[in-house]
Coordinates of C-alpha atoms in Angstrom, one line a residue:
X47 CA 31.4 78.7 108.5
X48 CA 29.9 79.5 105.0
X49 CA 30.9 75.9 103.9
X50 CA 28.9 74.5 106.7
X51 CA 26.0 76.4 105.9
X52 CA 26.1 75.4 102.1
X53 CA 26.5 71.7 103.0
X54 CA 23.6 72.2 105.6
X55 CA 21.3 73.6 102.9
X56 CA 22.2 70.9 100.4
X57 CA 21.5 68.2 103.1
X58 CA 18.2 69.8 103.8
X59 CA 17.3 70.0 100.3
X60 CA 18.1 66.4 99.6
X61 CA 16.1 65.3 102.8
X62 CA 13.1 67.3 101.6
X63 CA 13.5 65.8 98.0
X64 CA 13.7 62.2 99.1
X65 CA 10.9 62.7 101.6
X66 CA 8.7 63.9 98.9
X67 CA 9.4 61.8 95.8
X68 CA 11.8 59.3 94.2
X69 CA 12.9 60.7 90.9
X70 CA 12.9 58.7 87.8
X71 CA 16.6 58.1 87.1
X72 CA 18.1 58.2 83.6
X73 CA 21.3 56.4 83.2
X74 CA 22.9 54.3 80.4
X75 CA 20.6 51.3 80.8
X76 CA 17.4 53.5 80.5
X77 CA 15.1 52.4 77.8
X78 CA 11.7 52.9 79.2
X79 CA 9.9 53.4 82.6
X80 CA 6.3 53.6 83.5
X81 CA 5.5 56.6 85.7
X82 CA 3.4 55.0 88.2
X83 CA 4.2 57.2 91.2
X84 CA 3.5 60.8 91.1
X85 CA 1.6 63.8 92.9
X86 CA -1.6 65.4 91.8
X87 CA -4.0 68.2 92.9
X88 CA -6.9 70.0 91.6
X89 CA -6.2 73.2 93.6
X90 CA -3.7 75.0 91.4
X91 CA -5.1 77.5 89.0
X92 CA -1.9 78.3 86.9
X93 CA 1.7 77.2 86.6
X94 CA 2.8 79.9 89.1
X95 CA 0.3 78.9 91.5
X96 CA 1.5 75.2 91.0
X97 CA 5.1 75.9 91.5
X98 CA 4.5 78.0 94.5
X99 CA 2.2 75.5 96.2
X100 CA 3.3 73.0 98.9
X101 CA 3.8 69.7 97.0
X102 CA 3.7 67.8 100.1
X103 CA 0.1 68.5 100.5
X104 CA -0.8 67.1 96.9
X105 CA -2.3 63.5 96.8
X106 CA 0.2 60.9 96.0
X107 CA -0.3 57.7 93.9
X108 CA 2.2 55.0 93.9
X109 CA 2.7 51.8 91.8
X110 CA -0.2 52.3 89.4
X111 CA -1.3 54.4 86.4
X112 CA -3.3 57.5 87.5
X113 CA -7.1 56.9 87.0
X114 CA -9.4 59.4 88.5
X115 CA -12.6 58.1 87.1
X116 CA -15.2 60.2 85.6
X117 CA -13.6 63.5 86.8
X118 CA -14.0 66.6 84.6
X119 CA -12.0 69.1 86.6
X120 CA -8.4 69.9 85.3
X121 CA -5.8 68.1 87.3
X122 CA -2.2 69.0 87.9
X123 CA 0.4 66.2 88.0
X124 CA 4.0 66.5 89.4
X125 CA 7.0 64.2 89.1
X126 CA 10.8 64.7 88.9
X127 CA 13.5 63.2 86.4
X128 CA 17.2 62.7 87.4
X129 CA 19.7 62.6 84.5
X130 CA 22.9 60.9 85.9
X131 CA 24.7 61.1 82.5
X132 CA 27.4 63.6 81.7
X133 CA 25.5 64.7 78.6
X134 CA 22.1 66.0 77.7
X135 CA 19.3 63.4 76.9
X136 CA 16.0 63.9 75.3
X137 CA 13.6 61.2 76.2
X138 CA 9.9 61.1 75.1
X139 CA 7.1 61.5 77.5
X140 CA 4.0 59.3 76.2
X141 CA 0.5 60.0 77.5
X142 CA -0.8 56.4 76.7
X143 CA -4.5 57.7 76.4
X144 CA -5.0 59.2 73.0
X145 CA -8.7 60.4 74.0
X146 CA -7.5 63.2 76.2
X147 CA -8.7 66.6 75.3
X148 CA -5.6 68.7 76.3
X149 CA -2.5 68.2 78.2
X150 CA 0.0 71.0 79.0
X151 CA 3.4 69.7 79.9
X152 CA 5.8 72.2 81.7
X153 CA 9.4 71.1 82.1
X154 CA 11.3 73.1 84.7
X155 CA 15.0 73.2 85.9
X156 CA 16.0 75.3 88.9
X157 CA 12.6 76.9 88.8
X158 CA 13.2 78.0 85.0
X159 CA 10.9 76.8 82.5
X160 CA 12.8 74.8 79.9
X161 CA 10.0 73.9 77.6
X162 CA 6.1 74.1 77.4
X163 CA 4.2 71.8 75.1
X164 CA 0.6 71.1 74.5
X165 CA -0.9 67.9 73.1
X166 CA -4.6 66.2 73.1
X167 CA -7.2 65.3 70.7
X168 CA -8.3 69.0 70.5
X169 CA -5.2 69.6 68.4
X170 CA -4.8 68.6 64.8
X171 CA -2.2 66.2 63.8
X172 CA -0.1 68.8 62.2
X173 CA -0.4 70.9 65.2
X174 CA 1.1 68.5 67.7
X175 CA 4.8 68.8 68.9
X176 CA 5.3 65.3 67.4
X177 CA 3.2 64.4 64.6
X178 CA 1.9 61.0 65.8
X179 CA -1.5 59.5 66.6
X180 CA -0.1 59.0 70.2
X181 CA 0.2 62.0 72.5
X182 CA 4.1 62.5 72.7
X183 CA 6.2 65.2 74.2
X184 CA 9.9 65.6 73.7
X185 CA 11.8 66.6 77.0
X186 CA 15.5 67.7 77.0
X187 CA 17.3 66.8 80.3
X188 CA 20.6 68.7 81.0
X189 CA 23.6 66.6 82.0
X190 CA 23.8 65.7 85.8
X191 CA 20.5 67.3 86.6
X192 CA 17.2 66.9 88.4
X193 CA 14.3 68.4 86.5
X194 CA 10.7 68.8 87.4
X195 CA 7.7 68.0 85.1
X196 CA 4.3 69.6 85.8
X197 CA 1.4 68.6 83.8
X198 CA -2.1 70.1 83.4
X199 CA -4.5 67.6 82.0
X200 CA -8.2 68.4 81.0
X201 CA -10.5 65.9 79.7
X202 CA -14.5 65.9 79.5
X203 CA -14.6 62.0 79.4
X204 CA -12.8 61.4 82.7
X205 CA -9.1 61.5 83.8
X206 CA -7.2 58.3 82.9
X207 CA -3.6 59.3 82.4
X208 CA -1.3 56.4 82.2
X209 CA 2.3 58.0 81.6
X210 CA 5.6 56.4 80.3
X211 CA 8.9 57.7 79.7
X212 CA 10.9 56.4 76.7
X213 CA 14.4 56.6 75.3
X214 CA 13.6 57.6 71.6
X215 CA 15.2 54.7 69.8
X216 CA 13.5 52.2 72.2
X217 CA 10.2 54.0 71.6
X218 CA 10.5 53.9 67.8
X219 CA 11.4 50.1 68.0
X220 CA 8.4 49.5 70.4
X221 CA 6.0 51.6 68.4
X222 CA 6.9 49.9 65.1
X223 CA 6.4 46.4 66.6
X224 CA 3.2 47.4 68.4
X225 CA 1.8 49.0 65.2
X226 CA 2.7 46.0 63.2
X227 CA 0.8 43.8 65.6
X228 CA -2.1 45.8 66.0
X229 CA -2.2 46.4 62.1
X230 CA -2.2 42.7 61.5
X231 CA -4.9 41.9 64.0
X232 CA -7.1 44.9 62.5
X233 CA -6.2 43.7 58.9
X234 CA -7.3 40.2 59.9
X235 CA -10.6 41.5 61.4
X236 CA -11.1 43.5 58.2
X237 CA -10.4 40.4 56.1
X238 CA -13.0 38.5 58.0
X239 CA -15.5 41.3 57.3
X240 CA -14.6 41.2 53.6
X241 CA -14.9 37.4 53.5
X242 CA -18.4 37.5 54.9
X243 CA -19.3 40.3 52.5
X244 CA -18.3 38.1 49.5
X245 CA -20.2 35.1 51.0
X246 CA -23.2 37.4 51.2
X247 CA -22.8 38.5 47.6
X248 CA -22.7 34.8 46.6
X249 CA -25.4 33.3 48.9
X250 CA -27.6 36.4 49.6
X251 CA -28.0 35.3 53.1
X252 CA -28.8 38.3 55.5
X253 CA -26.7 37.0 58.3
X254 CA -23.5 37.2 56.4
X255 CA -24.1 41.0 55.6
X256 CA -25.0 41.7 59.4
X257 CA -21.7 39.8 60.4
X258 CA -19.8 41.7 57.8
X259 CA -21.0 45.1 59.0
X260 CA -20.4 44.1 62.8
X261 CA -16.9 42.9 62.2
X262 CA -16.0 45.8 60.0
X263 CA -17.1 48.1 62.7
X264 CA -15.2 46.2 65.3
X265 CA -12.2 46.8 63.2
X266 CA -12.9 50.6 63.1
X267 CA -13.3 50.5 66.9
X268 CA -10.0 48.9 67.3
X269 CA -8.3 51.3 65.0
X270 CA -9.8 54.3 67.1
X271 CA -8.5 52.6 70.4
X272 CA -5.0 52.4 68.8
X273 CA -5.2 56.1 67.8
X274 CA -5.3 55.3 64.1
X275 CA -8.5 57.2 63.4
X276 CA -6.7 60.5 64.0
X277 CA -3.9 59.7 61.5
X278 CA -5.8 58.0 58.7
X279 CA -9.6 59.1 59.0
X280 CA -9.8 62.6 60.2
X281 CA -6.3 64.2 61.0
X282 CA -7.7 67.7 61.0
X283 CA -10.6 66.9 63.4
X284 CA -9.2 64.8 66.1
X285 CA -12.0 65.4 68.8
X286 CA -14.3 63.5 66.6
X287 CA -13.0 60.4 68.2
X288 CA -14.5 61.2 71.5
X289 CA -18.0 60.8 70.1
X290 CA -17.2 58.2 67.3
X291 CA -16.0 55.5 70.0
X292 CA -19.5 55.4 71.8
X293 CA -21.5 55.7 68.4
X294 CA -19.5 52.7 67.0
X295 CA -20.1 50.6 70.2
X296 CA -23.9 51.2 70.1
X297 CA -24.0 50.5 66.3
X298 CA -22.3 47.1 67.0
X299 CA -24.8 46.3 69.8
X300 CA -27.8 47.2 67.6
X301 CA -26.6 45.1 64.8
X302 CA -26.6 42.0 67.1
X303 CA -30.4 42.2 67.2
X304 CA -31.1 41.4 63.5
X305 CA -28.3 38.8 63.5
X306 CA -29.7 37.1 66.6
X307 CA -33.3 37.1 64.8
X308 CA -31.8 35.4 61.7
X309 CA -29.8 32.7 63.7
X310 CA -31.9 32.0 66.7
X311 CA -35.4 32.2 65.3
X312 CA -36.8 33.4 68.6
X313 CA -40.3 32.7 69.6
X314 CA -42.6 35.4 71.0
X315 CA -42.2 35.9 74.9
X316 CA -42.3 38.6 77.5
X317 CA -38.6 39.0 77.6
X318 CA -38.2 39.2 73.8
X319 CA -41.0 42.0 74.0
X320 CA -38.9 43.8 76.5
X321 CA -35.7 43.4 74.4
X322 CA -37.4 44.8 71.3
X323 CA -38.6 47.8 73.2
X324 CA -35.2 48.3 74.8
X325 CA -33.5 47.9 71.4
X326 CA -35.9 50.5 69.7
X327 CA -35.2 53.0 72.4
X328 CA -31.4 52.5 72.2
X329 CA -31.7 53.0 68.4
X330 CA -33.5 56.3 69.0
X331 CA -30.8 57.4 71.4
X332 CA -28.2 56.5 68.9
X333 CA -29.9 58.8 66.3
X334 CA -29.4 61.9 68.7
X335 CA -26.4 60.9 70.6
X336 CA -24.1 62.9 68.3
X337 CA -25.9 66.1 69.7
X338 CA -24.9 65.5 73.2
X339 CA -21.5 66.3 74.9
X340 CA -19.1 63.6 74.6
X341 CA -18.8 63.0 78.3
X342 CA -22.7 62.5 78.3
X343 CA -22.5 60.3 75.3
X344 CA -19.9 58.1 76.9
X345 CA -21.8 57.8 80.2
X346 CA -25.0 56.8 78.4
X347 CA -23.1 54.3 76.1
X348 CA -21.4 52.6 79.2
X349 CA -24.6 52.6 81.3
X350 CA -27.1 51.3 78.6
X351 CA -25.1 49.2 76.3
X352 CA -24.5 46.5 78.9
X353 CA -28.3 46.2 79.7
X354 CA -29.1 45.7 76.1
X355 CA -26.3 43.2 75.5
X356 CA -27.4 41.3 78.8
X357 CA -31.0 41.1 77.3
X358 CA -29.5 39.7 74.0
X359 CA -27.6 37.3 76.0
X360 CA -30.6 35.9 78.1
X361 CA -32.9 35.6 75.1
X362 CA -30.0 33.7 73.3
X363 CA -29.5 31.4 76.3
X364 CA -33.3 30.7 76.2
X365 CA -33.1 29.9 72.5
X366 CA -30.1 27.5 73.2
X367 CA -32.1 25.8 76.0
X368 CA -34.9 25.1 73.7
X369 CA -33.1 24.5 70.4
X370 CA -29.4 24.1 70.9
X371 CA -27.2 24.6 67.8
X372 CA -23.6 25.6 67.1
X373 CA -24.5 28.9 65.5
X374 CA -26.5 30.0 68.4
X375 CA -23.7 28.9 70.9
X376 CA -21.1 30.8 68.7
X377 CA -23.4 33.8 68.7
X378 CA -23.7 33.6 72.8
X379 CA -19.9 33.3 72.8
X380 CA -19.5 36.5 70.7
X381 CA -22.1 38.5 72.9
X382 CA -20.3 37.4 76.0
X383 CA -16.9 38.6 74.6
X384 CA -18.4 41.9 73.6
X385 CA -20.2 42.4 77.0
X386 CA -16.9 41.5 78.8
X387 CA -15.2 44.4 77.0
X388 CA -18.1 46.8 77.8
X389 CA -18.0 45.8 81.5
X390 CA -14.2 46.3 81.5
X391 CA -14.6 49.7 80.0
X392 CA -17.1 50.6 82.7
X393 CA -14.8 49.4 85.3
X394 CA -11.9 51.6 83.8
X395 CA -14.0 54.7 83.3
X396 CA -15.4 54.6 86.8
X397 CA -11.9 54.3 88.3
X398 CA -12.4 50.6 89.5
X399 CA -9.2 49.4 87.7
X400 CA -6.1 51.0 86.5
X401 CA -5.9 51.7 82.8
X402 CA -2.8 51.6 80.6
X403 CA -2.0 50.7 77.0
X404 CA -1.3 47.1 77.8
X405 CA -5.1 46.8 78.7
X406 CA -5.5 47.0 74.8
X407 CA -4.3 43.3 74.6
X408 CA -7.3 42.2 76.5
X409 CA -9.6 44.3 74.4
X410 CA -8.0 43.0 71.3
X411 CA -8.4 39.3 72.3
X412 CA -12.0 39.9 73.2
X413 CA -12.8 41.6 70.0
X414 CA -10.9 39.2 67.8
X415 CA -12.8 36.3 69.7
X416 CA -16.0 38.1 69.0
X417 CA -15.3 38.6 65.1
X418 CA -14.2 35.1 64.7
X419 CA -17.2 33.5 66.6
X420 CA -19.5 35.6 64.6
X421 CA -18.0 34.5 61.3
X422 CA -18.2 30.9 62.5
X423 CA -21.8 31.3 63.5
X424 CA -22.6 32.7 60.0
X425 CA -20.8 30.0 58.1
X426 CA -22.2 27.2 60.3
X427 CA -25.8 28.6 59.8
X428 CA -25.2 28.5 56.2
X429 CA -24.0 24.9 56.4
X430 CA -26.9 23.8 58.4
X431 CA -29.4 25.4 56.0
X432 CA -27.6 23.6 53.1
X433 CA -27.8 20.4 54.8
X434 CA -31.5 20.9 55.5
X435 CA -32.0 21.7 51.8
X436 CA -30.2 18.5 50.8
X437 CA -32.3 16.4 53.1
X438 CA -35.4 17.9 51.8
X439 CA -34.2 17.2 48.2
X440 CA -33.3 13.6 49.0
X441 CA -36.8 13.3 50.5
X442 CA -38.3 14.4 47.3
X443 CA -36.1 12.3 45.2
X444 CA -37.1 9.2 47.2
X445 CA -40.7 10.0 46.8
X446 CA -40.2 10.6 43.2
X447 CA -38.5 7.1 42.8
X448 CA -41.3 5.4 44.8
X449 CA -43.9 7.0 42.5
X450 CA -41.7 5.9 39.5
X451 CA -41.6 2.3 40.9
X452 CA -45.4 2.3 41.2
X453 CA -45.7 3.6 37.8
X454 CA -43.5 1.0 36.3
X455 CA -45.7 -1.7 38.0
X456 CA -48.8 -0.3 36.5
X457 CA -47.1 -0.1 33.0
X458 CA -45.9 -3.7 33.5
X459 CA -49.6 -4.8 34.2
X460 CA -50.9 -2.8 31.2
X461 CA -48.0 -4.5 29.0
X462 CA -49.2 -7.9 30.0
X463 CA -52.9 -7.1 29.5
X464 CA -52.5 -5.6 26.0
X465 CA -49.7 -6.3 23.4
X466 CA -51.5 -4.1 21.0
X467 CA -51.4 -1.1 23.2
X468 CA -47.6 -1.6 23.5
X469 CA -47.2 -1.7 19.9
X470 CA -49.1 1.4 19.4
X471 CA -46.9 3.1 22.1
X472 CA -43.7 1.9 20.2
X473 CA -45.1 3.2 17.0
X474 CA -46.0 6.6 18.5
X475 CA -42.6 6.7 20.3
X476 CA -41.0 6.1 16.8
X477 CA -42.8 8.9 15.4
X478 CA -42.0 11.2 18.3
X479 CA -38.3 10.4 17.7
X480 CA -38.5 11.2 14.1
X481 CA -40.2 14.3 14.9
X482 CA -37.7 15.3 17.5
X483 CA -34.9 14.7 15.0
X484 CA -36.7 16.9 12.5
X485 CA -37.1 19.5 15.4
X486 CA -33.4 19.4 16.3
X487 CA -32.6 20.0 12.7
X488 CA -34.8 23.0 12.6
X489 CA -33.4 24.2 15.8
X490 CA -29.9 24.0 14.3
X491 CA -31.0 25.9 11.2
X492 CA -32.6 28.5 13.4
X493 CA -29.4 28.9 15.5
X494 CA -27.6 29.4 12.2
X495 CA -30.0 32.1 11.3
X496 CA -29.7 33.6 14.7
X497 CA -26.0 34.3 14.0
X498 CA -26.6 36.2 10.9
X499 CA -27.9 39.7 10.4
X500 CA -31.2 39.7 8.5
X501 CA -30.6 42.8 6.5
X502 CA -27.1 42.4 5.3
X503 CA -26.4 38.7 5.6
X504 CA -23.1 39.1 7.6
X505 CA -22.7 37.9 10.9
X506 CA -24.6 39.6 13.8
X507 CA -23.6 41.1 17.2
X508 CA -24.3 37.9 19.1
X509 CA -21.9 35.8 16.9
X510 CA -19.2 38.5 17.2
X511 CA -19.3 38.5 21.0
X512 CA -18.6 34.8 20.9
X513 CA -16.1 34.8 18.2
X514 CA -14.1 37.7 20.0
X515 CA -13.8 35.6 23.1
X516 CA -12.6 32.5 20.9
X517 CA -10.0 34.7 19.2
X518 CA -8.9 36.3 22.4
X519 CA -8.0 32.7 23.8
X520 CA -6.2 31.9 20.6
X521 CA -4.1 35.2 20.7
X522 CA -3.2 34.5 24.3
X523 CA -2.3 30.8 23.7
X524 CA -0.4 31.4 20.6
X525 CA 0.9 34.9 21.5
X526 CA -0.2 36.4 18.2
X527 CA -1.6 39.8 17.6
X528 CA -5.4 40.2 17.3
X529 CA -6.8 43.2 15.4
X530 CA -10.2 44.7 15.5
X531 CA -11.7 47.4 13.2
X532 CA -14.8 49.4 14.1
X533 CA -16.4 51.1 11.0
X534 CA -19.2 53.6 11.0
X535 CA -21.0 55.2 8.0
X536 CA -20.4 59.0 7.9
X537 CA -23.7 61.2 8.3
X538 CA -25.8 58.1 8.0
X539 CA -28.7 60.0 9.8
X540 CA -28.6 62.7 7.0
X541 CA -29.1 59.8 4.4
X542 CA -32.0 58.3 6.4
X543 CA -33.6 61.8 6.9
X544 CA -33.1 62.8 3.2
X545 CA -33.8 59.6 1.3
X546 CA -35.7 57.4 3.8
X547 CA -35.0 54.3 5.8
X548 CA -35.2 52.0 2.8
X549 CA -32.5 53.9 1.1
X550 CA -30.6 53.7 4.3
X551 CA -31.0 49.9 4.4
X552 CA -29.5 49.8 0.8
X553 CA -26.5 51.9 1.9
X554 CA -25.8 49.4 4.9
X555 CA -26.1 46.3 2.7
X556 CA -23.7 48.0 0.2
X557 CA -21.2 48.8 2.9
X558 CA -21.4 45.2 4.3
X559 CA -20.8 43.8 0.7
X560 CA -17.8 45.9 0.2
X561 CA -16.3 44.9 3.6
X562 CA -16.9 41.2 2.8
X563 CA -15.3 41.6 -0.5
X564 CA -12.1 43.2 1.0
X565 CA -11.6 40.2 3.4
X566 CA -9.3 37.5 1.9
X567 CA -8.7 35.0 4.7
X568 CA -11.3 32.6 5.9
X569 CA -10.6 33.3 9.6
X570 CA -11.4 37.0 9.0
X571 CA -15.0 37.9 10.1
X572 CA -17.2 40.9 9.5
X573 CA -20.3 41.5 11.7
X574 CA -22.9 44.1 12.1
X575 CA -22.3 45.8 15.4
X576 CA -25.4 47.8 15.5
X577 CA -27.3 50.3 13.2
X578 CA -24.8 51.6 10.7
X579 CA -21.7 50.4 12.6
X580 CA -19.7 47.2 11.7
X581 CA -16.8 45.4 13.2
X582 CA -14.2 43.3 11.6
X583 CA -12.2 40.7 13.5
X584 CA -8.7 40.0 12.1
X585 CA -6.8 37.0 14.0
X586 CA -3.0 37.0 13.7
X587 CA -2.8 40.4 12.0
X588 CA -0.3 43.3 13.2
X589 CA -1.5 46.8 13.4
X590 CA -0.1 47.9 10.0
X591 CA -1.9 44.9 8.2
X592 CA -5.1 45.9 10.0
X593 CA -4.8 49.5 9.0
X594 CA -4.1 48.6 5.4
X595 CA -7.3 46.5 5.3
X596 CA -9.3 49.2 7.0
X597 CA -7.9 51.9 4.4
X598 CA -8.8 49.5 1.4
X599 CA -12.4 49.2 2.8
X600 CA -12.7 52.9 3.2
X601 CA -11.3 53.7 -0.3
X602 CA -13.5 51.1 -1.9
X603 CA -16.6 52.5 -0.1
X604 CA -15.6 56.1 -1.0
X605 CA -15.5 54.9 -4.9
X606 CA -18.9 53.2 -4.5
X607 CA -22.3 54.7 -4.7
X608 CA -26.0 53.6 -4.3
X609 CA -28.5 54.5 -7.0
X610 CA -32.1 55.1 -5.9
X611 CA -34.7 56.4 -8.2
X612 CA -32.1 57.7 -10.6
X613 CA -30.3 59.4 -7.8
X614 CA -26.7 58.4 -7.1
X615 CA -25.7 58.5 -3.3
X616 CA -22.2 58.8 -2.5
X617 CA -21.1 57.9 1.2
X618 CA -18.0 57.4 3.2
X619 CA -17.0 55.6 6.3
X620 CA -14.6 56.2 9.3
X621 CA -12.8 53.5 11.0
X622 CA -10.8 52.8 14.2
X623 CA -8.2 49.9 14.5
X624 CA -6.8 48.4 17.7
X625 CA -4.2 45.6 17.7
X626 CA -2.9 43.7 20.9
X627 CA -1.7 40.5 22.0
X628 CA -4.5 39.4 24.5
X629 CA -3.5 38.7 28.2
X630 CA -6.8 38.8 30.0
X631 CA -9.6 37.1 28.2
X632 CA -12.1 38.2 30.8
X633 CA -12.2 41.6 29.5
X634 CA -13.1 41.4 25.8
X635 CA -14.6 44.7 25.9
X636 CA -11.1 46.4 26.2
X637 CA -10.7 45.6 22.3
X638 CA -14.0 47.1 21.3
X639 CA -13.5 50.1 23.6
X640 CA -10.1 51.1 22.4
X641 CA -11.2 50.6 18.6
X642 CA -14.3 52.6 19.4
X643 CA -12.2 55.4 20.9
X644 CA -10.2 55.5 17.6
X645 CA -13.3 55.5 15.6
X646 CA -14.6 58.4 17.7
X647 CA -11.4 60.3 17.1
X648 CA -11.7 59.8 13.5
X649 CA -15.3 61.0 13.2
X650 CA -14.6 64.0 15.5
X651 CA -11.6 65.1 13.3
X652 CA -12.9 65.1 9.8
X653 CA -14.4 61.5 9.0
X654 CA -13.5 59.5 6.1
X655 CA -10.4 58.3 7.6
X656 CA -8.7 55.4 9.6
X657 CA -7.3 56.0 13.1
X658 CA -5.3 53.6 15.1
X659 CA -5.3 53.3 19.0
X660 CA -3.3 54.4 20.8
X661 CA -4.1 57.6 19.2
X662 CA -0.9 59.6 18.0
X663 CA -1.0 63.4 18.8

């Protein structure tokens, strides 16, 4: 009798269970399953209240992700899991909407609480059960068991709750693949933005800057849709993404206006006037939208942005009808792609279409099309402007050629009329050629003077800069060491202040003469670097040789003196030496900076000494 009662109870339990819900079955072949059939209710106020309620009275959803539109009330979800295996398994429950404020996951077995987890964008990345930009919860299913999962989800921006159950290895493989694909697409969008920024740097065309900013913002927006914003930008402030997403959408929309003005060259009209007023109000709203609750910001963004984009679309169509061009058509396609995404968002948010992570594919395609079209529009606009400039230049050249032909005819008539005038012209031309030759010789002499320092007679800074680049090329080509010595007269300001600037000039000339006398090879050059500072360039000279030459110069200067008005003035110099085989001729300043650092160390540590770089401690 007892056996019959037990069998009857089990039978009734199974009937009740199967009449209520079909559990998700975990077996050997389980990898991943979308949870598209579950029950939900707004009535429970606590877990106890939820477990004691009649689940048959809860609303049921079948074969689609849960999307309750712009609902702000907390919702309770219920579904069951059946583990048919003879061992415990630990699948991952993924809430495929990273913009949910908070989700509490209760896992029960035989009315006992197995685990309780909390996830959502109100929790920092470090506070989540699984430290991921996705909302993940680990469930432990006992062997040969049927367990219950109850969720309480709260979100100010509407309840769109696609759920997926994953086997852990399958999730890791899927996540790695998806992150790679999304990363490549986002990286490509960022590369388009960087390319346009580089083109703006070269051309100074404003539309390249606008396209670069729009494309960069599109890449950021895609990053937030993938949940990367929480991981990489602000892991300690995850709730920021609730307001960042509408702000980024509105920024992109506003940037379309100046870009449209650059490409379309719209004429004044009533519709254009309405567009400008609407855009101004939209910009004012953007300034203060961060003060609003995230739900209100999302609603305003979804309600107003399509209107503004539609105005841009209509005015661009009018421009194409009056003056069709490929940049305008590309801009129209880009606006259409972005407007299509905004309409899709509105449909999803207001529960007109089911939302899941696969929907991101559509968003990515539209955003990628938008970014690519914008870049094409900017480059095509640049090409058209260049072609227009070429045509203008060719017209000017043709006009100039016609004027030259007319001038030649007049000269021919004048030549026939007066041979004497031609002779005079030839004579004057000859004199002019002689004068030009003399002028060229003077210019060469002047250029020679420009390479020398007027006070000391040694080479000046201008010559040194050119000579340094030449020697860098030689050093890299022949793989020989190039040495540079920076020398500075110690306490030179004291000499000027005590004896006057004329005496200071005598000291500088004396130092330059001593340096020249200590250079033996024709390729060694000394130049006045500035003020009381000199620089010596020593090609194919190792560091030891450069140090010896610098020390010889230092000792020779220390032994010398300048006599002014019967007063003998002694002085010393400090020197810094740097030697290296050049590998980058585009950065000659590396040599002077390293030698100058050694010189600075010598002056800071006693003066009247030679220091090499790198400086030994």
